[in-house]
Amino acid sequence: MSLKPADPGFFVGYFKKVPPAVRTFSLALAAALVAALGGAALALAVSPEHPGSGAYVNDLGDGSLTGILETSPYPLLRVPAADGRPARAVMLAGPSKIGVGQAAAGLDGATVDAGGVFVRRGDLDMLLVGGPVGLRASTAGMSLPAPAGPEPLGRWRITGEICDGKCAAGAMKPGTGLAHKACANLCITGGVPPVFVTTAPVEGAGFLLLADADGGPLPARHLHRTGERIAVEGVVERRDDLLILKVEVVLP
Amino acid sequence: MSVALKPVGWNRNKLVYDAVLIIGAAVYILAFLNLAPMLSEGAAKVDAPIQRMRAFGSLAFLMLTLVLAIGPLARLDTRFLPLLYNRRHFGVITALVATTHAVAVLDWYYAFSPTPQLLALFTANTSFDRIAGFPFEILGVAALLVLAVLAATSHDFWLSFLTPPVWKALHMSVYGAYGAVVLHVALGPMAGGRDPVLSALVAASVATLATLHLVTGRRERAADAAASPPAAEDGWIDVGDVSEIAEARAIVGAAPGGERIAVFRTKDRLVAISNVCSHQNGPIGEGKVVRGFITCPWHGYQYRPEDGCSPPPFRERIHRYPLRLNGSRVEVATTPVPLGTRLESFRIPGATAPASPVPRTDPPGPRAAAPGPADDKVAS
Ligand code: HEM
Ligand code: FES
């Protein structure tokens, strides 16, 4: 047996002179490498799914919305119908990965003013409480009509993904999927309202706010199923324009 | 020249090598972050930090693939050897790119939370018993730790401090890191099929590396298996015909145990020496006699023909074997002489010209110091 070396010019990196054959080959290789890297970068950068249109929207400016606060399953502001706009239930969260549970404690059922910016994608939006007003017992002295009671919509089995409502609405783009799972878990653990983004509309909505079967916040065990496409079963109710899914079973 | 005091030996070739790498990385990042958003509305809409994670993560993965391809490529085609010489710089730059990726992730997905970033990294997702939803970031952490340790120990100081076998074993863990990165990507960003190019890239990387390693592995095993025929006398093997050996080059034989032995011809003399470089097991027999020293093709470690020792100040030693001619057949004893023993090289009786003319290749040119591999030995 003999393994004979090819001899395109023996060269070791510390030699001062580079044989022409080695030089030509190396330069061609370098050019190919740089070109291939540039091409790969472009192909990869444009490949992922479009992250959607979610964005921050400063509807309120420095002003605020007044409504009745509900704290279950997550802080919601029930804003009565006004100026031809029907009543709505606005999900509330903090400016970072926290909810507004602390600020809302003690205000359940009270009339409150809430300021901040919206993050919105399609019909999914959330008020990120902040600005000069924040969340406080209303100073306007208005007396608001009591919000309508929840309208039961029956038991459903729905396919979709458990997301934190804030990132799904566009606070992060993309803000869904398994790559984003840990981030979503941090938000939900921090009290940001979780939503179920459905693969097909349910009663006209593309998402539902998630709650435990008893109407409380989503239990931590469901964090094991965030970010992936799953099917869940539970009772759906409507509060104003917001659907709420009380999760009974997450299908395996 | 002081070897000990010079921490890193640079030379023009290394600078060019590093420059090409850095330019390649810069082109990649600029194309990803600046050019792509002009071409694609989707890319423009992605959060800048997420785009940054993707750019640096995918670049680190590509670079890791290339680093792992260099070894087998150089075995298959010696023209890739210049890539091997400075491979550790490639590795170090890869580790830096991967770190940038990890920092971008921590500063976005794990930021803005009351939980500190590093704690959140390990506690936000605990679905260890699931495949869909597995905390794939942990695999990235493991890979990054390995890359960091390898980068930190890439200098030859660590090679001699840890001894070559330990160092080599440690650096084999780069394959573990690669595997962890593949899973890292497969279980996270690739899941759900939302990124077809990423999936294709990972599949191509795995397929290429597997093929390259299988092909080279098969060649090496075939070479190991093809032991040289035994000579008439026990304990000797017939390595080949003296006319096969080109001047300053070697042919390689294999003892029955698989130990490979290179027989170099230099002027009218023959030398049988271990084929395994004491630096990183490079194939010495594919090297050349340069200015009287047997020179390994991988990083240029040099050995004296007469005793297998590196010239001072270096202390590497490799085995030499007794050699004789039986007619024109070269026979080598399969038991080496003790390390460092002087053994006169074998004079070819009546030899004149080299066996076959060899194109004059690079003389390393005048060198300031000892002709040993001084520049390289102190290099990182
Ligand atoms: C502390 C260590 C690491 C962490 C926390 C981490 C985390 C992440 C996260 C969260 C993503 C998803 C990004 C997205 O939304 O698309 C990701 C993607 C990725 N990571 Fe890592 N990673 C780490 C280390 C590494 C290392 C060492 C490599 C490679 C050498 C790597 C290669 C990749 C690749 C190729 C992607 C896919 C990029 C794309 O979507 O195009 N990661 N990593
Ligand atoms: S293996 Fe590095 S010089 Fe021989």
XYZ file of C-alpha atoms and ligand atoms in Angstrom:
679
model
C 0.000 0.000 0.000
C 1.200 3.474 -0.604
C -0.641 6.743 -0.298
C 1.190 9.166 -2.486
C 0.676 12.844 -1.979
C -0.479 14.940 -4.861
C 1.917 17.809 -5.340
C 0.172 20.987 -6.382
C 2.948 22.780 -4.564
C 3.696 21.847 -0.999
C 2.651 24.667 1.236
C 2.330 25.256 4.939
C 0.759 28.426 6.253
C 3.955 29.867 7.697
C 5.846 29.710 4.397
C 6.550 33.165 3.125
C 6.013 32.302 -0.518
C 2.674 30.957 -1.636
C 2.978 28.696 -4.696
C 0.895 30.044 -7.597
C -1.344 26.974 -7.695
C -2.120 27.339 -4.002
C -2.648 31.061 -4.329
C -5.075 30.725 -7.243
C -7.070 27.981 -5.596
C -7.234 29.784 -2.262
C -8.344 33.053 -3.819
C -11.047 31.270 -5.810
C -12.161 29.514 -2.646
C -12.252 32.799 -0.739
C -14.340 34.458 -3.449
C -16.712 31.493 -3.571
C -17.040 31.536 0.210
C -17.908 35.220 0.396
C -20.384 34.960 -2.483
C -22.023 31.855 -1.024
C -22.348 33.527 2.372
C -23.992 36.577 0.855
C -26.428 34.427 -1.112
C -27.239 32.241 1.870
C -27.914 35.312 3.998
C -30.432 36.679 1.499
C -32.183 33.339 1.051
C -32.469 32.814 4.806
C -33.489 36.353 5.628
C -36.467 36.368 3.280
C -37.568 32.791 3.983
C -39.576 32.937 7.236
C -43.294 33.598 7.282
C -44.375 37.227 7.133
C -44.699 38.288 10.772
C -48.002 40.031 10.190
C -49.138 43.544 10.640
C -49.276 44.020 14.391
C -48.075 47.366 15.689
C -48.230 49.845 18.523
C -50.998 52.393 18.069
C -51.242 55.498 20.178
C -55.031 56.020 19.970
C -55.287 57.714 23.312
C -52.386 60.112 23.226
C -52.024 61.373 26.772
C -55.728 60.770 27.373
C -57.481 57.754 28.798
C -60.389 55.373 28.465
C -62.970 55.185 31.195
C -64.785 51.988 31.963
C -65.543 49.393 34.566
C -62.649 47.164 35.596
C -63.013 43.420 35.820
C -60.091 41.422 37.140
C -61.101 37.930 36.197
C -59.712 36.011 34.404
C -57.354 38.915 33.639
C -57.782 42.658 34.005
C -60.342 43.869 31.450
C -61.735 47.312 30.917
C -65.428 47.264 30.012
C -65.874 50.405 27.975
C -69.529 51.283 27.370
C -70.906 52.015 23.931
C -70.337 55.589 22.884
C -70.463 57.661 19.699
C -71.900 54.813 17.700
C -69.116 52.483 18.799
C -70.428 49.347 20.533
C -69.337 48.400 24.016
C -65.962 46.667 24.216
C -63.885 44.684 26.656
C -60.273 45.838 26.449
C -57.539 43.503 27.666
C -54.990 45.276 29.846
C -51.297 44.586 30.348
C -48.249 46.428 31.626
C -45.598 48.084 29.508
C -43.111 45.199 29.866
C -43.617 41.466 30.431
C -46.003 42.001 33.312
C -49.709 42.297 33.697
C -51.564 45.003 35.607
C -52.874 42.650 38.306
C -51.216 44.667 41.059
C -52.595 48.021 39.945
C -55.998 46.414 39.356
C -56.232 44.744 42.747
C -58.913 46.460 44.796
C -60.454 48.088 41.746
C -62.567 45.136 40.642
C -65.962 46.480 39.608
C -64.842 50.090 40.046
C -64.987 52.768 37.404
C -61.426 53.412 36.298
C -59.421 55.540 33.891
C -56.775 53.739 31.863
C -54.125 55.394 29.691
C -51.320 53.992 27.602
C -50.763 52.683 24.088
C -52.487 49.917 22.220
C -50.742 47.069 20.530
C -52.980 45.805 17.780
C -53.126 43.181 15.057
C -56.461 42.885 13.286
C -59.162 42.398 15.889
C -56.668 41.431 18.584
C -55.655 44.378 20.678
C -54.462 45.094 24.154
C -53.990 48.316 26.086
C -50.516 48.579 27.564
C -51.250 50.660 30.607
C -48.902 53.576 31.157
C -48.453 57.242 30.452
C -49.559 59.994 32.801
C -52.854 58.269 33.630
C -51.868 54.653 34.067
C -54.640 52.778 35.793
C -56.526 54.575 38.552
C -59.973 54.927 40.054
C -61.779 57.274 37.729
C -61.510 60.973 38.507
C -64.112 61.932 35.907
C -67.029 61.349 38.278
C -69.042 59.640 35.563
C -71.523 56.978 36.434
C -71.395 54.236 33.853
C -74.055 51.676 33.035
C -73.261 48.212 34.401
C -71.613 46.083 31.717
C -73.696 43.348 30.133
C -73.349 39.945 31.745
C -71.381 37.254 29.951
C -73.215 35.649 27.059
C -72.693 31.863 27.047
C -71.792 30.434 23.619
C -71.604 26.769 24.575
C -68.883 24.143 24.528
C -66.325 24.236 21.770
C -63.357 22.286 20.482
C -61.015 24.773 18.820
C -57.654 24.450 17.056
C -55.010 27.126 17.428
C -52.049 28.248 19.495
C -51.718 29.533 23.061
C -49.832 32.838 22.881
C -49.292 35.759 25.133
C -51.772 38.313 23.894
C -49.299 41.106 23.843
C -46.675 39.551 21.571
C -49.373 37.959 19.419
C -50.877 41.418 18.950
C -47.550 42.650 17.615
C -45.361 43.635 20.550
C -42.934 41.164 19.032
C -42.821 40.289 15.380
C -43.037 37.393 15.066
C -44.527 36.863 18.521
C -45.880 33.361 18.087
C -44.524 29.887 17.487
C -42.140 27.592 19.324
C -39.106 29.832 18.748
C -40.942 32.395 20.843
C -42.267 29.971 23.456
C -40.024 30.901 26.387
C -40.764 34.572 25.808
C -44.496 33.855 25.743
C -44.230 31.857 28.958
C -42.418 34.735 30.648
C -45.198 37.130 29.619
C -47.999 34.839 30.713
C -46.308 34.060 34.022
C -45.876 37.791 34.490
C -49.632 38.271 34.187
C -50.014 39.327 30.544
C -53.368 37.934 29.348
C -52.879 34.758 27.277
C -54.924 34.291 24.119
C -55.801 31.389 21.893
C -55.087 32.415 18.295
C -57.392 30.217 16.255
C -56.663 28.629 12.895
C -60.231 29.405 11.759
C -62.503 32.182 13.047
C -64.754 31.360 15.997
C -67.975 33.365 16.050
C -66.214 35.865 13.832
C -63.159 36.244 16.066
C -59.568 35.227 15.299
C -58.663 34.808 18.937
C -60.119 34.176 22.384
C -58.897 35.261 25.787
C -57.952 32.184 27.814
C -59.203 31.324 31.272
C -59.257 28.302 33.535
C -62.393 26.161 33.555
C -63.496 27.949 36.750
C -63.107 31.357 35.126
C -59.814 32.212 36.869
C -56.424 32.774 35.186
C -54.930 30.083 32.965
C -53.196 27.439 35.146
C -49.410 27.153 34.826
C -49.595 23.581 33.548
C -50.870 24.873 30.215
C -47.539 26.641 29.710
C -46.259 23.266 28.525
C -48.444 23.665 25.463
C -47.803 27.259 24.447
C -46.455 28.080 20.997
C -47.585 24.915 19.202
C -50.693 24.125 17.235
C -53.096 22.286 19.536
C -56.781 21.616 20.031
C -58.543 22.615 23.230
C -62.042 22.070 24.569
C -63.955 24.354 26.835
C -66.838 26.698 27.331
C -66.876 29.941 25.367
C -68.514 33.113 26.583
C -68.734 36.602 25.154
C -68.199 39.838 27.050
C -68.956 42.719 24.721
C -66.642 42.173 21.726
C -64.324 39.748 23.526
C -64.597 35.963 23.450
C -63.315 34.081 26.466
C -62.443 30.397 26.350
C -62.575 28.568 29.671
C -60.181 25.713 28.976
C -61.298 22.324 30.256
C -59.147 19.961 28.199
C -56.012 20.441 26.144
C -55.961 17.551 23.714
C -52.660 15.647 23.653
C 13.967 34.684 19.217
C 11.919 34.100 22.291
C 9.234 31.546 21.890
C 7.736 31.934 25.305
C 7.243 35.660 25.184
C 5.476 35.899 21.900
C 1.849 35.093 22.648
C 0.506 34.824 19.139
C 2.495 34.392 15.981
C 0.943 36.221 13.096
C 2.038 36.067 9.565
C 0.732 37.404 6.321
C -1.091 34.225 5.389
C -2.939 34.156 8.693
C -3.901 37.787 8.306
C -5.287 37.118 4.844
C -7.126 34.062 6.150
C -8.710 35.999 8.990
C -9.501 38.927 6.720
C -11.379 36.655 4.322
C -13.355 35.176 7.214
C -14.233 38.548 8.631
C -15.200 39.922 5.229
C -17.350 36.837 4.609
C -19.062 37.254 7.974
C -19.576 40.975 7.389
C -21.069 40.378 3.934
C -23.401 37.807 5.464
C -24.583 40.094 8.253
C -24.976 43.120 5.978
C -26.917 41.126 3.388
C -29.130 39.654 6.106
C -29.813 42.823 8.082
C -29.580 45.576 5.486
C -30.144 44.182 2.022
C -32.876 41.607 2.676
C -35.308 44.125 4.237
C -35.104 46.133 1.019
C -36.002 43.085 -1.031
C -38.674 41.539 1.138
C -41.468 43.218 3.014
C -41.653 40.279 5.411
C -37.989 40.632 6.348
C -38.498 44.360 6.858
C -41.386 43.737 9.237
C -39.479 41.352 11.514
C -38.255 42.979 14.746
C -34.661 44.125 14.338
C -33.447 42.130 17.374
C -35.108 38.953 16.071
C -33.566 39.555 12.664
C -30.227 39.934 14.433
C -30.686 36.653 16.334
C -31.461 34.930 13.078
C -28.540 36.482 11.234
C -25.906 35.653 13.827
C -27.400 32.260 14.733
C -27.526 31.061 11.153
C -24.057 32.449 10.422
C -22.645 30.614 13.450
C -24.266 27.421 12.238
C -22.904 27.827 8.706
C -19.435 28.574 10.008
C -19.537 25.565 12.307
C -20.487 23.433 9.317
C -17.556 24.805 7.318
C -15.109 24.287 10.188
C -16.156 20.667 10.427
C -15.892 20.207 6.665
C -12.288 21.425 6.481
C -10.755 18.271 7.997
C -12.287 15.763 5.593
C -11.935 18.133 2.628
C -8.214 18.402 3.300
C -7.989 14.605 3.495
C -9.759 14.282 0.160
C -7.943 17.054 -1.664
C -4.694 18.565 -0.452
C -5.601 21.887 -2.013
C -7.814 22.487 1.010
C -4.831 22.212 3.362
C -4.352 25.985 3.623
C -7.810 26.108 5.228
C -6.715 23.639 7.853
C -3.569 25.472 8.852
C -5.450 28.294 10.522
C -8.652 26.428 11.323
C -8.659 27.460 14.953
C -9.097 31.099 14.032
C -12.168 29.959 12.122
C -13.357 28.252 15.298
C -12.718 31.277 17.485
C -14.606 33.592 15.111
C -17.470 31.091 15.041
C -17.640 31.160 18.835
C -17.748 34.973 18.784
C -20.558 35.012 16.222
C -22.515 32.465 18.277
C -22.043 34.599 21.389
C -23.449 37.620 19.579
C -26.475 35.499 18.665
C -26.994 34.429 22.282
C -26.682 37.994 23.556
C -29.279 39.183 21.028
C -31.641 36.459 22.263
C -31.129 37.310 25.934
C -31.637 41.007 25.247
C -34.988 40.453 23.592
C -36.847 37.260 24.378
C -35.541 37.164 27.940
C -35.544 40.888 28.614
C -38.300 43.202 29.900
C -39.251 40.697 32.585
C -38.985 40.898 36.355
C -37.123 37.570 36.163
C -33.409 38.186 35.531
C -32.357 37.185 32.001
C -30.069 34.316 32.902
C -32.520 32.870 35.397
C -35.322 33.205 32.862
C -33.204 31.365 30.300
C -33.377 28.256 32.458
C -36.807 28.650 34.043
C -39.178 30.187 31.498
C -39.728 26.942 29.652
C -39.485 23.686 31.581
C -41.111 21.330 29.086
C -38.117 18.983 29.186
C -40.313 15.941 28.691
C -41.792 17.157 25.431
C -40.416 17.275 21.905
C -42.702 20.021 20.628
C -41.968 22.824 23.030
C -38.686 21.408 24.376
C -36.582 24.280 25.745
C -34.311 24.224 22.705
C -32.377 27.208 24.014
C -30.661 24.918 26.538
C -29.110 23.016 23.633
C -27.802 26.322 22.316
C -26.343 27.076 25.738
C -24.593 23.694 25.799
C -23.192 24.225 22.317
C -22.045 27.722 23.142
C -20.254 26.504 26.272
C -18.400 23.883 24.244
C -17.463 26.416 21.556
C -16.238 28.819 24.242
C -14.078 26.162 25.922
C -12.641 25.104 22.580
C -11.911 28.680 21.592
C -10.260 29.328 24.946
C -8.102 26.206 24.692
C -7.297 26.549 21.008
C -3.847 27.941 21.639
C -0.921 25.529 21.432
C -0.150 26.309 25.051
C -3.185 24.249 25.975
C -2.210 21.547 23.549
C 1.053 20.942 25.372
C -0.409 21.692 28.807
C -3.227 19.185 28.434
C -1.129 16.781 26.311
C -2.185 16.042 22.738
C -4.462 13.049 23.491
C -6.469 14.974 26.087
C -6.582 18.078 23.910
C -7.668 16.084 20.902
C -10.395 14.326 22.898
C -11.566 17.661 24.261
C -11.725 19.138 20.802
C -13.694 16.181 19.484
C -16.555 17.579 21.559
C -17.098 20.038 18.722
C -19.138 17.266 17.123
C -21.323 17.185 20.227
C -21.739 20.932 19.923
C -22.720 20.572 16.280
C -25.303 17.921 17.158
C -26.685 20.143 19.901
C -27.010 23.058 17.468
C -28.827 20.900 14.923
C -31.342 19.895 17.601
C -31.441 23.485 18.848
C -32.605 24.635 15.441
C -34.799 21.633 14.660
C -36.778 21.876 17.895
C -37.153 25.655 17.869
C -37.004 27.914 14.838
C -37.460 25.062 12.360
C -40.477 23.578 14.121
C -43.794 24.108 12.435
C -42.178 24.437 9.009
C -42.378 28.198 9.063
C -38.897 28.639 7.614
C -38.291 26.321 4.640
C -34.853 27.701 3.746
C -33.610 27.170 7.290
C -34.850 23.584 7.189
C -33.164 23.018 3.824
C -29.928 24.539 5.077
C -29.801 22.347 8.164
C -30.588 19.242 6.121
C -27.880 20.141 3.581
C -25.358 20.759 6.348
C -26.012 17.431 8.045
C -25.979 15.539 4.740
C -22.751 17.182 3.551
C -20.865 16.616 6.770
C -22.085 13.043 7.087
C -21.044 12.256 3.508
C -17.637 13.889 3.833
C -16.871 12.073 7.071
C -18.130 8.735 5.776
C -16.080 8.972 2.587
C -12.863 9.979 4.350
C -13.487 7.453 7.115
C -13.906 4.687 4.575
C -10.708 5.719 2.795
C -8.764 5.764 6.042
C -10.136 2.389 7.081
C -9.285 0.915 3.714
C -5.763 2.265 4.041
C -5.503 0.822 7.563
C -6.775 -2.532 6.409
C -4.378 -2.709 3.492
C -1.403 -3.584 5.666
C 1.867 -3.706 3.790
C 2.936 -7.233 2.855
C 5.330 -8.835 5.313
C 8.956 -9.055 4.266
C 10.797 -12.365 4.275
C 12.020 -11.828 7.815
C 9.608 -11.663 10.763
C 8.963 -8.181 12.138
C 9.675 -6.435 8.837
C 7.274 -5.200 6.196
C 7.705 -4.403 2.534
C 6.645 -0.798 2.096
C 7.235 -0.414 -1.626
C 9.850 0.128 -4.264
C 12.509 2.733 -3.761
C 11.748 4.085 -7.228
C 8.258 5.054 -6.057
C 9.618 7.621 -3.635
C 10.007 11.081 -5.050
C 12.786 13.278 -3.757
C 11.872 14.956 -0.448
C 8.638 12.975 -0.342
C 7.473 9.760 1.225
C 5.498 6.627 0.664
C 3.464 5.243 3.522
C 3.262 1.648 4.691
C 1.191 0.081 7.414
C 2.402 -2.360 10.049
C 0.087 -5.285 10.810
C -1.393 -3.452 13.803
C -2.409 -0.589 11.526
C 0.443 1.684 12.657
C 1.436 3.709 9.629
C 5.033 4.346 8.781
C 6.298 6.919 6.299
C 9.488 6.385 4.330
C 10.995 9.661 3.171
C 13.683 10.056 0.577
C 16.008 12.956 1.014
C 18.908 13.170 -1.386
C 20.365 9.699 -1.432
C 19.004 8.677 1.926
C 15.890 6.944 3.212
C 14.247 7.504 6.594
C 11.400 5.525 8.132
C 9.403 7.570 10.568
C 5.972 7.408 12.202
C 3.268 8.761 9.930
C 1.490 10.337 12.887
C 2.385 13.898 13.798
C 2.697 14.541 17.500
C 0.862 17.839 17.075
C -2.583 16.779 15.927
C -1.962 13.400 14.337
C -1.392 14.940 10.920
C -0.259 12.575 8.130
C 3.464 13.236 8.097
C 3.964 10.982 5.082
C 1.991 13.462 3.007
C 4.472 16.132 4.023
C 7.826 17.003 2.584
C 11.445 17.416 3.546
C 11.876 21.157 3.772
C 15.399 22.500 4.384
C 16.420 19.159 5.781
C 13.441 18.766 8.125
C 10.559 16.389 7.672
C 7.607 18.762 7.644
C 4.007 17.863 8.488
C 1.542 19.136 5.867
C -1.066 20.221 8.373
C 0.591 22.905 10.471
C 4.203 22.478 9.468
C 5.669 20.856 12.578
C 9.153 19.699 11.716
C 11.239 16.697 12.698
C 14.895 15.886 12.190
C 15.373 12.850 9.973
C 18.172 11.468 12.116
C 16.321 11.210 15.440
C 12.686 12.171 14.895
C 13.011 15.156 17.230
C 11.796 18.684 16.535
C 14.662 21.151 16.426
C 15.188 23.106 19.649
C 13.483 24.837 21.348
C 10.705 22.370 20.530
C 10.564 19.025 22.198
C 8.248 16.935 20.019
C 9.534 13.463 19.245
C 8.132 10.782 17.035
C 9.182 7.204 16.391
C 11.724 6.147 13.826
C 12.014 2.664 12.428
C 14.965 0.604 11.206
C 14.990 0.396 7.415
C 16.857 -1.624 4.793
C 16.768 -2.289 1.089
C 16.134 -5.702 -0.333
C 17.091 -5.176 -3.932
C 14.972 -2.160 -4.781
C 12.292 -3.053 -2.210
C 12.145 -0.888 0.896
C 11.724 -2.935 4.065
C 10.906 -1.421 7.421
C 11.017 -2.994 10.883
C 7.656 -2.824 12.607
C 9.221 -2.139 16.003
C 10.491 1.425 16.365
C 13.721 2.419 18.022
C 13.211 4.219 21.364
C 12.013 7.822 21.007
C 14.796 10.275 20.427
C 17.384 7.625 19.561
C 19.754 8.664 16.839
C 19.599 6.314 13.921
C 21.669 7.073 10.851
C 19.427 7.373 7.847
C 19.848 4.680 5.254
C 22.105 5.489 2.346
C 20.799 4.245 -0.986
C 23.714 2.417 -2.538
C 24.721 3.921 -5.853
C 21.840 6.379 -5.816
C 22.188 9.422 -7.945
C 19.221 11.357 -9.167
C 15.856 11.429 -7.446
C 13.488 8.673 -8.376
C 11.328 10.965 -10.383
C 11.720 14.610 -11.111
C 9.640 16.727 -8.830
C 8.550 20.192 -9.805
C 10.436 22.661 -7.732
C 7.974 23.839 -5.158
C 8.091 26.341 -2.448
C 11.318 26.703 -0.637
C 10.188 28.396 2.493
C 12.470 31.260 1.742
C 15.027 32.734 4.044
C 13.862 32.644 7.605
C 15.146 34.759 10.354
C 15.472 32.116 13.002
C 15.987 28.427 13.315
C 14.372 26.503 10.505
C 12.057 24.859 13.005
C 8.359 25.565 12.987
C 8.946 28.446 15.313
C 6.380 30.825 13.861
C 3.737 28.252 14.004
C 4.435 26.741 17.353
C 3.709 29.954 19.161
C 0.739 30.686 17.026
C -2.766 30.241 18.101
C -26.999 30.761 24.988
C -27.059 30.151 23.852
C -28.200 30.250 22.846
C -29.486 30.684 23.011
C -30.170 31.189 24.265
C -30.123 30.588 21.724
C -31.441 30.920 21.473
C -32.049 30.906 20.249
C -33.395 31.319 19.981
C -34.368 31.834 21.018
C -33.618 31.168 18.664
C -34.896 31.476 17.912
C -34.782 32.788 17.219
C -35.989 33.062 16.351
O -36.969 33.608 16.853
O -35.962 32.711 15.165
C -32.421 30.644 18.086
C -32.252 30.372 16.755
C -31.105 29.861 16.218
N -29.932 29.569 16.888
Fe -29.578 29.821 18.832
N -29.219 30.107 20.822
C -28.034 29.878 21.468
C -26.871 29.389 20.922
C -26.721 29.052 19.598
C -25.507 28.560 19.013
C -24.218 28.294 19.766
C -25.761 28.373 17.675
C -24.861 27.907 16.556
C -23.598 27.703 16.601
C -27.127 28.750 17.441
C -27.743 28.700 16.209
C -29.042 29.097 15.959
C -29.648 29.091 14.655
C -29.008 28.623 13.347
C -30.940 29.572 14.816
C -31.991 29.757 13.719
C -31.891 31.134 13.178
C -32.997 31.410 12.170
O -34.160 31.388 12.541
O -32.655 31.655 10.999
N -27.689 29.153 18.630
N -31.470 30.492 19.068
S -0.676 17.865 12.852
Fe -0.288 19.915 13.138
S 1.689 20.004 12.327
Fe 1.291 17.960 12.167
